[in-house]
Coordinates of C-alpha atoms and ligand atoms in Angstrom, one line a residue:
M1 CA 18.4 20.5 15.0
W2 CA 19.0 20.1 11.3
S3 CA 22.6 20.1 10.3
I4 CA 23.8 23.2 8.5
T5 CA 24.6 21.3 5.3
R6 CA 21.3 19.6 5.1
F7 CA 19.5 22.8 5.8
T8 CA 21.4 24.5 3.0
V9 CA 20.6 21.7 0.5
V10 CA 16.9 21.9 1.3
A11 CA 16.8 25.7 1.4
S12 CA 18.5 26.0 -2.0
F13 CA 16.3 23.3 -3.4
L14 CA 13.2 25.1 -2.2
L15 CA 14.6 28.4 -3.6
S16 CA 15.3 26.8 -7.0
A17 CA 11.8 25.3 -7.0
V18 CA 10.3 28.8 -6.5
V19 CA 12.5 30.5 -9.0
A20 CA 12.1 27.7 -11.6
D21 CA 8.3 27.5 -11.1
S22 CA 7.4 28.3 -14.7
A23 CA 10.2 26.1 -16.0
A24 CA 9.2 23.3 -13.7
V25 CA 7.5 21.7 -16.7
E26 CA 11.0 21.0 -18.0
D27 CA 12.1 19.0 -15.0
P28 CA 11.0 15.5 -14.4
P29 CA 10.7 14.6 -10.7
L30 CA 13.8 13.4 -8.9
L31 CA 14.0 9.9 -7.5
P32 CA 13.2 9.9 -3.8
S33 CA 16.7 8.6 -3.0
Q34 CA 18.1 11.7 -4.8
D35 CA 15.5 14.3 -3.8
P36 CA 16.4 16.3 -0.6
W37 CA 12.7 17.0 -0.1
Y38 CA 12.5 13.5 1.4
D39 CA 15.2 14.1 4.0
Q40 CA 14.2 13.3 7.5
P41 CA 15.0 16.2 9.9
E42 CA 17.4 15.4 12.7
N43 CA 14.9 16.7 15.3
I44 CA 12.2 14.2 14.1
A45 CA 11.5 13.2 17.8
S46 CA 10.2 16.7 18.5
F47 CA 7.4 16.2 16.0
S48 CA 4.2 14.4 17.1
P49 CA 2.7 11.5 15.1
G50 CA 0.9 12.9 12.1
Q51 CA 2.5 16.3 12.4
L52 CA 3.6 18.1 9.2
I53 CA 7.3 18.4 8.5
R54 CA 7.1 20.0 5.1
T55 CA 4.8 20.3 2.1
R56 CA 5.0 20.9 -1.6
Q57 CA 2.6 21.0 -4.6
V58 CA 3.6 18.9 -7.6
S59 CA 2.3 18.8 -11.1
S60 CA -1.5 18.2 -11.5
K61 CA -0.7 15.9 -14.4
L62 CA -0.6 12.4 -12.9
Q63 CA 1.7 9.8 -14.5
P64 CA 0.8 9.2 -18.2
F65 CA -1.0 5.9 -17.8
F66 CA -3.8 7.7 -16.2
S67 CA -4.3 9.5 -19.5
S68 CA -4.3 6.2 -21.4
L69 CA -7.5 5.2 -19.7
P70 CA -10.7 5.4 -21.7
A71 CA -12.1 8.0 -19.4
D72 CA -11.3 11.6 -18.7
I73 CA -9.7 12.2 -15.3
S74 CA -9.4 15.8 -14.4
V75 CA -7.2 16.7 -11.5
E76 CA -7.2 20.1 -9.9
S77 CA -4.1 19.9 -7.7
V78 CA -1.7 17.5 -6.1
H79 CA -0.1 18.1 -2.7
Q80 CA 2.6 16.1 -0.9
Y81 CA 3.2 16.2 2.8
L82 CA 6.3 14.8 4.7
F83 CA 5.0 13.9 8.2
R84 CA 6.2 12.2 11.3
T85 CA 5.1 8.6 12.0
T86 CA 6.4 5.7 14.1
D87 CA 8.5 2.8 12.6
S88 CA 8.5 -0.9 13.3
I89 CA 10.4 -0.6 16.6
G90 CA 8.6 2.5 17.9
D91 CA 11.1 5.1 16.8
P92 CA 10.0 8.4 15.2
V93 CA 10.5 8.5 11.5
A94 CA 9.2 10.5 8.5
S95 CA 7.0 9.4 5.7
V96 CA 5.2 10.9 2.7
V97 CA 1.6 11.2 1.6
T98 CA 0.3 12.4 -1.7
L99 CA -3.1 14.2 -1.7
I100 CA -5.0 14.5 -4.9
E101 CA -7.8 17.0 -5.4
P102 CA -10.1 16.1 -8.3
S103 CA -11.9 18.8 -10.4
N104 CA -15.0 20.0 -8.7
A105 CA -14.0 18.1 -5.6
D106 CA -16.5 17.1 -2.9
P107 CA -14.9 18.6 0.2
N108 CA -16.6 16.0 2.4
K109 CA -15.2 12.8 0.9
L110 CA -11.7 11.5 1.3
L111 CA -10.4 8.1 0.2
A112 CA -7.1 6.8 1.7
Y113 CA -5.9 4.4 -1.0
Q114 CA -2.9 2.3 -0.1
A115 CA -1.3 1.1 -3.3
P116 CA 0.4 -2.3 -3.4
Y117 CA 3.7 -1.0 -4.5
D118 CA 5.3 -4.0 -2.9
S119 CA 9.0 -3.1 -3.0
A120 CA 11.9 -2.6 -0.7
S121 CA 13.3 0.2 -2.8
P122 CA 12.3 3.7 -1.7
D123 CA 12.5 4.8 -5.4
C124 CA 9.3 2.7 -6.1
S125 CA 7.2 4.8 -3.6
P126 CA 3.9 6.0 -5.0
S127 CA 4.8 9.7 -4.2
Y128 CA 7.3 9.4 -7.0
T129 CA 5.7 6.8 -9.4
I130 CA 2.4 8.7 -9.5
Q131 CA 4.0 11.8 -10.8
D132 CA 4.2 12.8 -14.4
R133 CA 7.4 11.8 -16.3
N134 CA 8.7 9.7 -13.5
T135 CA 11.0 7.0 -14.9
L136 CA 9.2 4.0 -13.6
G137 CA 5.4 4.2 -14.0
F138 CA 2.9 3.8 -11.1
E139 CA 4.0 0.5 -9.5
G140 CA 1.6 -2.3 -8.6
F141 CA 0.2 -5.3 -10.4
K142 CA 0.0 -4.5 -14.1
L143 CA -3.1 -5.2 -16.1
P144 CA -2.2 -7.9 -18.6
G145 CA -0.6 -6.6 -21.9
T146 CA -0.4 -3.1 -20.6
N147 CA 1.8 -0.9 -18.4
I148 CA -1.3 0.2 -16.4
S149 CA -1.3 -0.9 -12.8
T150 CA -4.6 -2.3 -11.5
D151 CA -4.7 0.6 -9.1
I152 CA -5.0 3.3 -11.8
P153 CA -8.6 2.6 -13.0
F154 CA -9.8 2.5 -9.4
V155 CA -8.0 5.7 -8.3
A156 CA -9.4 7.3 -11.5
A157 CA -13.0 6.1 -10.6
A158 CA -12.6 7.6 -7.1
L159 CA -11.5 10.9 -8.5
N160 CA -14.3 10.8 -11.0
K161 CA -16.7 10.5 -8.1
R162 CA -15.2 13.8 -6.9
W163 CA -13.5 12.2 -3.9
W164 CA -10.3 13.6 -2.6
V165 CA -7.8 10.7 -2.7
L166 CA -4.6 10.3 -0.7
T167 CA -2.0 7.6 -1.2
T168 CA 0.8 7.0 1.3
D169 CA 4.3 5.8 1.1
Y170 CA 3.4 3.6 4.1
E171 CA 6.6 1.6 4.0
G172 CA 8.4 4.7 5.1
L173 CA 11.4 6.5 3.7
D174 CA 13.5 3.3 3.7
A175 CA 10.8 1.1 2.3
Q176 CA 10.2 -1.6 4.9
F177 CA 8.1 -3.7 2.6
T178 CA 5.8 -6.2 4.6
A179 CA 6.6 -4.6 8.0
G180 CA 3.1 -4.4 9.6
L181 CA 3.7 -1.9 12.3
Q182 CA 5.5 0.7 10.1
S183 CA 2.8 0.3 7.4
G184 CA -0.1 0.6 9.8
H185 CA 1.3 3.6 11.7
A186 CA 2.2 5.5 8.5
T187 CA -1.3 4.9 7.1
L188 CA -2.9 6.3 10.2
D189 CA -0.5 9.3 10.5
S190 CA -1.1 10.1 6.9
I191 CA -4.8 10.6 7.6
R192 CA -3.9 12.7 10.6
V193 CA -1.7 15.1 8.6
V194 CA -4.2 15.3 5.7
L195 CA -7.1 16.1 8.0
K196 CA -5.0 18.9 9.5
E197 CA -3.4 20.3 6.4
G198 CA -6.0 19.4 3.7
P199 CA -8.5 22.1 4.8
K200 CA -5.8 24.7 3.8
V201 CA -6.1 23.6 0.2
G202 CA -9.9 23.0 0.1
L203 CA -10.6 19.7 1.8
G204 CA -13.6 20.0 4.3
V205 CA -12.8 20.2 8.0
N206 CA -14.8 17.1 8.9
P207 CA -14.9 14.9 5.8
N208 CA -16.1 11.3 5.6
Y209 CA -13.0 9.1 5.1
A210 CA -12.4 5.5 4.4
L211 CA -9.5 3.2 3.8
W212 CA -8.9 0.9 0.9
G213 CA -6.1 -1.5 -0.1
Y214 CA -5.5 -4.7 -2.1
S215 CA -2.6 -7.1 -1.4
G216 CA 0.3 -5.1 -0.1
G217 CA -2.1 -2.2 0.2
A218 CA -4.4 -4.4 2.3
L219 CA -1.5 -5.3 4.5
A220 CA -1.0 -1.6 5.4
S221 CA -4.8 -0.9 5.7
G222 CA -5.4 -4.1 7.7
W223 CA -2.6 -3.3 10.2
A224 CA -3.9 0.3 10.3
V225 CA -7.4 -0.8 11.4
E226 CA -6.0 -3.2 14.0
L227 CA -3.8 -0.5 15.4
Q228 CA -6.3 2.4 15.2
P229 CA -8.1 1.9 18.5
T230 CA -4.8 2.2 20.4
Y231 CA -2.6 4.3 18.1
A232 CA -5.1 6.8 16.7
P233 CA -8.2 6.5 18.8
E234 CA -9.5 9.9 17.6
L235 CA -9.9 8.8 14.0
T236 CA -13.4 7.7 12.9
F237 CA -13.3 5.9 9.6
A238 CA -16.5 5.4 7.6
G239 CA -15.2 2.0 6.6
A240 CA -12.2 0.0 5.3
A241 CA -12.1 -2.3 2.3
L242 CA -9.4 -5.0 2.4
G243 CA -8.8 -7.2 -0.6
G244 CA -6.4 -10.1 -1.3
L245 CA -5.3 -9.8 2.4
T246 CA -2.1 -11.5 3.6
P247 CA -2.8 -12.1 7.3
N248 CA 0.2 -14.4 7.8
I249 CA 3.5 -13.7 6.2
S250 CA 4.9 -17.1 7.1
S251 CA 2.2 -18.9 5.1
V252 CA 2.6 -16.4 2.2
L253 CA 6.3 -17.3 2.0
E254 CA 5.5 -21.0 1.8
T255 CA 2.8 -20.4 -0.7
I256 CA 4.8 -18.3 -3.2
N257 CA 7.8 -20.6 -3.6
N258 CA 8.2 -21.6 -7.3
S259 CA 5.6 -19.2 -8.6
S260 CA 5.4 -15.9 -10.4
F261 CA 5.3 -14.2 -7.0
T262 CA 8.5 -15.7 -5.5
G263 CA 10.5 -12.5 -6.0
L264 CA 8.2 -10.9 -3.4
A265 CA 9.8 -13.2 -0.8
F266 CA 13.1 -11.6 -1.4
S267 CA 11.9 -8.0 -1.3
G268 CA 9.7 -8.9 1.7
M269 CA 12.6 -10.4 3.6
Y270 CA 14.7 -7.3 2.8
G271 CA 11.9 -5.1 4.0
Q272 CA 11.8 -6.9 7.3
A273 CA 15.6 -6.8 7.5
K274 CA 15.4 -3.0 7.2
A275 CA 13.0 -3.0 10.1
Y276 CA 14.7 -5.4 12.5
S277 CA 18.4 -5.7 13.1
N278 CA 18.2 -9.2 14.4
F279 CA 16.6 -10.3 11.2
S280 CA 19.1 -8.4 9.2
N281 CA 21.9 -10.2 11.0
W282 CA 20.2 -13.5 10.5
L283 CA 19.8 -12.9 6.7
E284 CA 23.4 -11.8 6.4
T285 CA 24.5 -15.1 8.1
N286 CA 22.1 -17.4 6.3
L287 CA 22.0 -16.1 2.7
M288 CA 23.9 -18.4 0.5
P289 CA 26.9 -16.5 -0.9
E290 CA 26.5 -17.8 -4.4
K291 CA 22.9 -16.7 -4.5
A292 CA 23.4 -13.3 -2.9
N293 CA 23.7 -11.3 -6.1
K294 CA 20.5 -12.7 -7.5
F295 CA 18.7 -12.2 -4.2
W296 CA 19.7 -8.5 -3.9
D297 CA 18.9 -7.8 -7.5
A298 CA 15.3 -8.9 -7.0
A299 CA 15.1 -7.5 -3.5
N300 CA 16.1 -4.0 -4.7
S301 CA 13.7 -3.9 -7.6
C302 CA 10.3 -2.5 -7.9
L303 CA 7.4 -5.0 -8.0
A304 CA 7.5 -5.8 -11.7
G305 CA 11.3 -6.3 -11.6
A306 CA 11.2 -8.5 -8.5
R307 CA 8.6 -10.7 -10.1
D308 CA 10.7 -11.0 -13.3
K309 CA 13.9 -11.7 -11.4
G310 CA 12.6 -14.0 -8.7
G311 CA 9.8 -15.7 -10.5
G312 CA 9.8 -19.5 -10.4
E313 CA 12.8 -19.7 -8.1
D314 CA 13.2 -22.3 -5.3
M315 CA 13.6 -19.7 -2.6
Y316 CA 14.7 -22.2 0.0
K317 CA 18.0 -22.7 -2.0
Y318 CA 18.8 -19.1 -1.1
I319 CA 19.0 -19.8 2.6
R320 CA 21.6 -22.0 4.3
N321 CA 19.4 -24.7 5.8
G322 CA 16.5 -24.3 3.4
K323 CA 13.1 -24.5 4.8
A324 CA 14.4 -25.5 8.3
S325 CA 16.1 -22.1 8.5
F326 CA 12.8 -20.3 8.5
L327 CA 11.9 -22.2 11.7
E328 CA 14.7 -20.7 13.6
P329 CA 13.9 -18.3 16.5
V330 CA 14.8 -15.1 14.7
P331 CA 12.7 -15.5 11.5
Q332 CA 9.9 -17.1 13.5
S333 CA 9.8 -14.2 16.0
I334 CA 9.9 -11.6 13.2
F335 CA 7.3 -13.2 10.9
K336 CA 5.0 -13.3 13.9
Y337 CA 5.8 -9.9 15.5
S338 CA 5.8 -8.0 12.2
G339 CA 3.8 -10.2 9.8
Q340 CA 0.9 -11.8 11.7
M341 CA -2.4 -10.0 11.8
G342 CA -5.0 -10.5 14.5
I343 CA -2.7 -10.0 17.5
R344 CA -2.6 -6.2 17.8
G345 CA -6.2 -5.4 18.2
T346 CA -9.7 -5.8 16.8
P347 CA -10.9 -3.3 14.2
T348 CA -13.9 -1.1 15.3
V349 CA -14.1 0.3 11.7
P350 CA -16.7 -1.5 9.5
L351 CA -14.9 -3.8 7.1
F352 CA -15.4 -5.1 3.6
V353 CA -13.1 -8.1 3.1
Y354 CA -12.8 -9.7 -0.3
K355 CA -10.7 -12.6 -1.5
A356 CA -10.5 -15.2 -4.2
V357 CA -10.9 -18.7 -2.7
G358 CA -8.2 -19.7 -5.2
D359 CA -5.7 -16.9 -4.1
E360 CA -2.3 -18.3 -4.9
V361 CA -0.4 -15.7 -2.7
S362 CA -2.1 -16.1 0.6
P363 CA -4.3 -19.1 1.4
I364 CA -8.0 -18.3 1.9
E365 CA -7.9 -20.2 5.2
D366 CA -5.8 -17.5 6.8
T367 CA -8.4 -14.8 5.9
D368 CA -11.3 -17.1 6.9
A369 CA -9.6 -17.5 10.3
L370 CA -8.9 -13.8 10.7
V371 CA -12.5 -12.8 9.8
E372 CA -13.8 -15.4 12.2
Q373 CA -11.6 -14.0 15.0
Y374 CA -12.5 -10.4 14.4
C375 CA -16.2 -11.3 14.4
A376 CA -16.0 -13.3 17.6
K377 CA -14.6 -10.1 19.1
G378 CA -17.4 -7.9 17.9
A379 CA -16.1 -6.5 14.6
R380 CA -18.5 -5.7 11.8
V381 CA -17.3 -7.5 8.6
E382 CA -18.9 -8.1 5.3
Y383 CA -16.8 -10.9 3.8
H384 CA -17.0 -11.9 0.1
R385 CA -15.3 -15.2 -0.8
D386 CA -15.1 -15.3 -4.6
W387 CA -15.1 -18.8 -6.1
V388 CA -13.7 -17.5 -9.4
G389 CA -10.1 -16.6 -10.2
K390 CA -7.0 -15.8 -8.2
H391 CA -5.0 -13.0 -6.8
M392 CA -4.8 -10.9 -10.0
S393 CA -8.3 -11.3 -11.2
E394 CA -9.8 -10.6 -7.8
A395 CA -7.9 -7.3 -7.8
I396 CA -10.3 -6.3 -10.5
A397 CA -13.5 -8.2 -9.9
G398 CA -13.5 -7.7 -6.1
S399 CA -12.2 -4.1 -6.2
A400 CA -15.2 -3.1 -8.3
S401 CA -17.5 -4.4 -5.5
A402 CA -15.3 -2.8 -2.9
L403 CA -15.6 0.6 -4.6
N404 CA -19.3 0.2 -4.5
W405 CA -19.3 -0.6 -0.8
L406 CA -17.0 2.3 -0.1
S407 CA -19.4 4.6 -2.0
E408 CA -22.2 3.6 0.3
R409 CA -20.0 4.3 3.3
M410 CA -19.0 7.7 1.9
N411 CA -22.6 8.5 1.5
G412 CA -23.2 7.8 5.1
E413 CA -25.2 4.6 4.7
E414 CA -25.1 2.4 7.8
V415 CA -23.6 -1.1 7.9
D416 CA -25.2 -4.1 9.5
D417 CA -24.3 -4.6 13.2
K418 CA -23.2 -8.1 12.7
C419 CA -20.9 -10.0 10.4
S420 CA -21.9 -11.7 7.2
T421 CA -20.1 -14.0 4.8
K422 CA -21.2 -14.3 1.2
Q423 CA -20.0 -16.8 -1.4
V424 CA -19.8 -14.9 -4.7
V425 CA -19.0 -16.0 -8.3
L426 CA -17.5 -13.0 -10.0
S427 CA -16.8 -14.3 -13.5
E428 CA -17.6 -10.7 -14.6
L429 CA -18.0 -7.4 -12.8
D430 CA -21.0 -7.0 -10.7
P431 CA -23.5 -4.9 -12.7
A432 CA -24.2 -3.0 -9.6
T433 CA -20.7 -1.4 -9.9
L434 CA -21.5 0.1 -13.3
V435 CA -22.9 3.3 -11.8
T436 CA -19.9 3.6 -9.4
L437 CA -17.2 3.0 -12.0
G438 CA -18.9 4.8 -14.9
E439 CA -19.5 3.2 -18.3
E440 CA -16.1 3.6 -19.8
L441 CA -14.1 2.2 -16.9
F442 CA -16.6 -0.6 -16.3
A443 CA -16.3 -1.7 -20.0
F444 CA -12.5 -1.4 -19.8
L445 CA -12.1 -3.4 -16.6
Q446 CA -14.7 -6.0 -17.8
S447 CA -12.6 -6.6 -21.0
I448 CA -9.4 -6.9 -19.0
L449 CA -11.1 -9.3 -16.5
G450 CA -12.4 -11.4 -19.5
A451 CA -8.8 -11.7 -20.7
I452 CA -7.4 -12.9 -17.4
L453 CA -10.1 -15.4 -16.5
Ligands
NAG1 C1 5.9 -1.2 -20.8 O1 7.0 -0.4 -20.5 C2 8.2 -1.1 -20.9 C3 9.4 -0.2 -20.4 O2 9.2 1.1 -20.7 C4 8.3 -1.2 -22.4 O3 9.4 -1.9 -22.8 C5 7.0 -2.0 -22.8 O4 7.0 -2.1 -24.3 C6 5.8 -1.4 -22.3 N1 4.6 -2.4 -22.6 C7 3.5 -1.9 -23.1 C8 2.5 -3.0 -23.3 O5 3.3 -0.8 -23.4
NAG2 C1 1.0 -18.9 10.0 O1 1.5 -19.7 9.0 C2 2.5 -20.6 9.5 C3 3.0 -21.4 8.3 O2 2.0 -22.0 7.6 C4 1.8 -21.5 10.5 O3 2.8 -22.4 11.0 C5 1.2 -20.7 11.6 O4 0.5 -21.5 12.5 C6 0.3 -19.7 11.1 N1 -0.2 -18.8 12.2 C7 -1.4 -18.6 12.5 C8 -1.7 -17.7 13.6 O5 -2.3 -19.1 11.8
NAG3 C1 7.3 -25.2 -10.3 O1 6.3 -24.5 -11.0 C2 6.1 -24.9 -12.4 C3 5.2 -23.9 -13.0 O2 4.0 -23.8 -12.3 C4 5.7 -26.3 -12.5 O3 5.5 -26.7 -13.8 C5 6.7 -27.2 -11.7 O4 6.2 -28.5 -11.7 C6 6.9 -26.7 -10.3 N1 8.0 -27.4 -9.7 C7 7.9 -28.1 -8.6 C8 9.1 -28.9 -8.2 O5 6.9 -28.1 -7.9
NAG4 C1 10.2 -24.9 -3.8 O1 10.2 -24.8 -5.2 C2 11.0 -25.8 -5.8 C3 10.9 -25.6 -7.3 O2 11.4 -24.3 -7.6 C4 10.7 -27.2 -5.4 O3 11.6 -28.1 -6.0 C5 10.8 -27.3 -3.9 O4 10.3 -28.6 -3.5 C6 9.9 -26.2 -3.2 N1 10.1 -26.3 -1.8 C7 9.1 -26.5 -0.9 C8 9.6 -26.6 0.5 O5 8.0 -26.5 -1.3
NAG5 C1 14.0 -9.9 17.2 O1 13.6 -8.6 17.4 C2 12.2 -8.4 17.6 C3 12.0 -6.9 17.7 O2 12.8 -6.3 18.6 C4 11.8 -9.1 18.9 O3 10.4 -9.0 19.1 C5 12.2 -10.6 18.8 O4 11.9 -11.2 20.0 C6 13.7 -10.7 18.4 N1 13.9 -12.2 18.1 C7 14.7 -12.9 18.9 C8 14.8 -14.3 18.6 O5 15.3 -12.4 19.9

C-alpha cells in the first residue's frame, strides 16, 4: 500500500497539474529527484513486469535543441509511463519510458531508442532531459561545437519517417549506469508497457518494433536482446541495431584510463555500487579519501560533466591498491556478473552491429569475439567494422547506416539467415542513407562528420 503522505503528495500534484493545465506552459519540468510523479509505489511487488503504474502527457515541444536542427520536426504528443521492471538483483522496481508520437504517425512502426545518457544521476534521465525547458539539455555525446547530442538528429530522422519513438530511463529510478541486468530488463519492460498502453493514444495494436542504441544505449539494447528469450519471450522484434558496443566492462575500464572518457569510469563504478551492495562496500573501503571528493563530483554528474571532471585522470590513483584492486574478488565478480555480455543468452532478434575498429572506449576485439560467439550459436548478425574514425565519429557515420538497416526491418524486409561481416570505410555518410535521413539532416551530419574526422 502507498503511505498516506506519499499518496497525498501525488494526489495534490496530479490535481494541480489538472487545474494548472493551461498555465502549464509557465512551469518548466521538475527534476526527477524532486518530482513526485517518479515515486515508486510501496506495493511495487504487486505489479507484473511491464505493467503500468501511472501515466502523464507532457509538452509536445521537445527540448529546444531539436528545433535548432536544420529540419522541421513536428511532434503530435508525448506520453510518459511509469512501469514496473526488475532491477539488477531481481527485485521489482519502477522505471520510466517516454513515448513520442510524430505528426501523421504511422501506427505500425515503433522504434525503441535507448539514448546513451551515461550517468549515475537520476536527474540526467532522458524522460527529463528530452523535455522543453529542462535545465540540462538532452544528455549524450555532444556534436562538436554544439550543445546538440548525437542522438537528436537520429531521433528527429525517425520521427520524420513517421515512426513512433520511445526512449527509456533504462538505468532505473536510481540510475544504475552500466548495470546490464537492470538496463536490459527495463528496456524490455518499456516495450511491454508501450505495446499495452500505446494503442490508447493511437499506436497500432500490432506494430513492427525494433531496438536501437549506441554506446551506453547499446549496452541496454544488447543486454535486452540477450535477456529477451528468457525474460520477455512473447516479444518479437523486427531487429536491433547496436553501435559502439561495450561487451566487457573490465576492458572498457582499462581502455579509458587517462582519456577524455575516464570520468565514465567513476559514474560507471557508482552505477554498479547502486546495484550491488558488496561492490558499494568495496568502493567505500577502497576509495582513496583524498580523492573521494573529486570521484563523487564526477560520478554524480551528467555525461558531459563527468567527462570534464574526470577526463585525463589516472583512475587507478583513486583506488587503494591501484590496478591490483580491480583484480580482487568483489570487483571481478561484479564486472563479470553485471558487465560482461555473452553469458546470459543468445539473441534471436536479427542484429546490425557496427563499430569503429579504432574505438577508444571498448576494444574492437571484444565486439569481434561477441559477434563470433553469437553467430556460432545461431544468431543472425550483420556486422560492420569501420576502418575510419573512433567512438564519436562512428556514432554519426555508423548510425546513419543503422537507421537505413532499421528502416528495412520496419518495412518488413527479411534478413539473411546467416551472419556476415563487412569491412567498411565510412569517411563520409553512406549515400544510401540520404533517403532515410532526408536531405537536410544528411547534409548537417555530413558536415559534422567532416569536422570530426
Ligand atoms: C552549451 O551550453 C552551455 C551551458 O548552457 C553554454 O555555456 C555554452 O555556451 C553552450 N555552447 C554552445 C556551442 O552553444
Ligand atoms: C574482459 O576483459 C578483461 C580485462 O581486459 C579480461 O581479463 C577478460 O578476460 C575479458 N573477458 C572476456 C570474456 O573476454
Ligand atoms: C595521457 O594522455 C595524454 C593525452 O592523450 C598523453 O599525452 C600522455 O602521454 C598520457 N600519459 C601517459 C602516462 O600515458
Ligand atoms: C593510467 O593513466 C596514467 C596517466 O593518467 C598513467 O600514468 C598510468 O600508467 C595509467 N595506468 C595504467 C595501468 O595504464
Ligand atoms: C557480489 O554480489 C553479486 C550479486 O549478488 C554476486 O554475484 C557476487 O558473487 C558477489 N561477489 C562476491 C565476491 O561475493
